[in-house]
Amino acid sequence: MTISGDFYYPDYGYVSLSTEQTLIIDASTGTPSSGVLIVTGENGSSGGPTEARLTCYSEGQFQVEADTDGDGVYDWTSDMLSWDSY
């Protein structure tokens, strides 16, 4: 699946969603097995947009990275996570 568009939440405002790589959904689990989703938010303290990247891997694992200050560099990275945990 590919995603492109804006999402609005009343308490926090808008974010833009896009797929950097097509998300492939596993038919048996309903979770992504590959692909990359980018979420772009408001400008951070460095002047550029803040961003989070969700990278999906086979076997139901994924990782999240975030550019929290808008400088174009991901400054936070999660451990390898599993869809089974959520």
CSV table of C-alpha atoms in Angstrom, one decimal:
chain,number,residue,atom,x,y,z
A,1,MET,CA,0.0,0.0,0.0
A,2,THR,CA,1.1,3.5,-0.6
A,3,ILE,CA,0.1,6.5,1.6
A,4,SER,CA,0.1,10.2,0.9
A,5,GLY,CA,-1.8,12.9,2.6
A,6,ASP,CA,-2.4,14.8,5.8
A,7,PHE,CA,-3.8,13.7,9.1
A,8,TYR,CA,-5.4,16.1,11.6
A,9,TYR,CA,-5.7,15.5,15.4
A,10,PRO,CA,-7.5,18.3,17.2
A,11,ASP,CA,-5.1,18.4,20.2
A,12,TYR,CA,-1.9,18.4,18.1
A,13,GLY,CA,-2.6,19.6,14.6
A,14,TYR,CA,-1.6,18.2,11.3
A,15,VAL,CA,1.1,15.8,10.2
A,16,SER,CA,1.9,14.7,6.6
A,17,LEU,CA,2.1,10.9,5.9
A,18,SER,CA,3.9,9.4,2.9
A,19,THR,CA,5.5,6.0,2.0
A,20,GLU,CA,9.1,6.2,1.1
A,21,GLN,CA,8.9,2.5,0.1
A,22,THR,CA,5.6,0.7,-0.5
A,23,LEU,CA,4.2,-1.0,2.6
A,24,ILE,CA,3.7,-4.7,2.0
A,25,ILE,CA,1.0,-6.0,4.4
A,26,ASP,CA,1.2,-9.7,5.5
A,27,ALA,CA,-2.2,-11.2,4.7
A,28,SER,CA,-2.1,-13.6,7.7
A,29,THR,CA,-1.3,-11.1,10.4
A,30,GLY,CA,-2.5,-7.8,8.9
A,31,THR,CA,0.8,-6.1,9.8
A,32,PRO,CA,3.4,-4.6,7.5
A,33,SER,CA,6.2,-7.0,6.5
A,34,SER,CA,8.3,-4.4,4.6
A,35,GLY,CA,8.3,-0.8,3.6
A,36,VAL,CA,9.0,2.7,5.0
A,37,LEU,CA,6.4,5.2,6.3
A,38,ILE,CA,7.4,8.9,6.9
A,39,VAL,CA,5.5,11.2,9.2
A,40,THR,CA,6.4,14.9,8.9
A,41,GLY,CA,5.3,17.5,11.5
A,42,GLU,CA,5.8,21.1,12.4
A,43,ASN,CA,9.1,22.9,12.3
A,44,GLY,CA,11.5,22.1,15.2
A,45,SER,CA,14.0,24.2,17.0
A,46,SER,CA,16.5,24.0,14.2
A,47,GLY,CA,14.0,25.5,11.7
A,48,GLY,CA,13.2,22.4,9.6
A,49,PRO,CA,10.3,20.0,9.8
A,50,THR,CA,10.3,17.3,12.5
A,51,GLU,CA,10.0,13.8,11.1
A,52,ALA,CA,9.6,10.2,12.1
A,53,ARG,CA,10.4,7.2,10.0
A,54,LEU,CA,8.9,3.7,10.5
A,55,THR,CA,10.9,1.0,8.8
A,56,CYS,CA,9.2,-2.4,8.6
A,57,TYR,CA,11.2,-5.6,8.3
A,58,SER,CA,10.3,-9.2,7.5
A,59,GLU,CA,9.2,-11.4,10.4
A,60,GLY,CA,7.0,-8.7,11.9
A,61,GLN,CA,9.8,-6.4,13.1
A,62,PHE,CA,10.0,-2.7,12.8
A,63,GLN,CA,12.1,0.3,14.0
A,64,VAL,CA,11.2,3.9,14.5
A,65,GLU,CA,13.6,6.9,14.0
A,66,ALA,CA,12.9,10.5,14.8
A,67,ASP,CA,14.3,13.9,13.9
A,68,THR,CA,13.0,15.8,16.9
A,69,ASP,CA,14.5,19.2,16.3
A,70,GLY,CA,14.1,19.5,12.5
A,71,ASP,CA,17.8,19.5,11.5
A,72,GLY,CA,17.4,16.7,9.0
A,73,VAL,CA,19.2,14.1,11.2
A,74,TYR,CA,17.5,11.3,13.0
A,75,ASP,CA,18.5,11.9,16.6
A,76,TRP,CA,16.5,9.1,18.2
A,77,THR,CA,16.2,5.5,17.2
A,78,SER,CA,14.1,2.8,18.9
A,79,ASP,CA,15.2,-0.8,19.5
A,80,MET,CA,14.0,-3.4,17.0
A,81,LEU,CA,10.4,-3.8,17.9
A,82,SER,CA,7.8,-6.6,17.1
A,83,TRP,CA,4.2,-6.1,15.9
A,84,ASP,CA,3.4,-9.1,18.2
A,85,SER,CA,4.1,-6.8,21.2
A,86,TYR,CA,1.4,-4.2,20.2
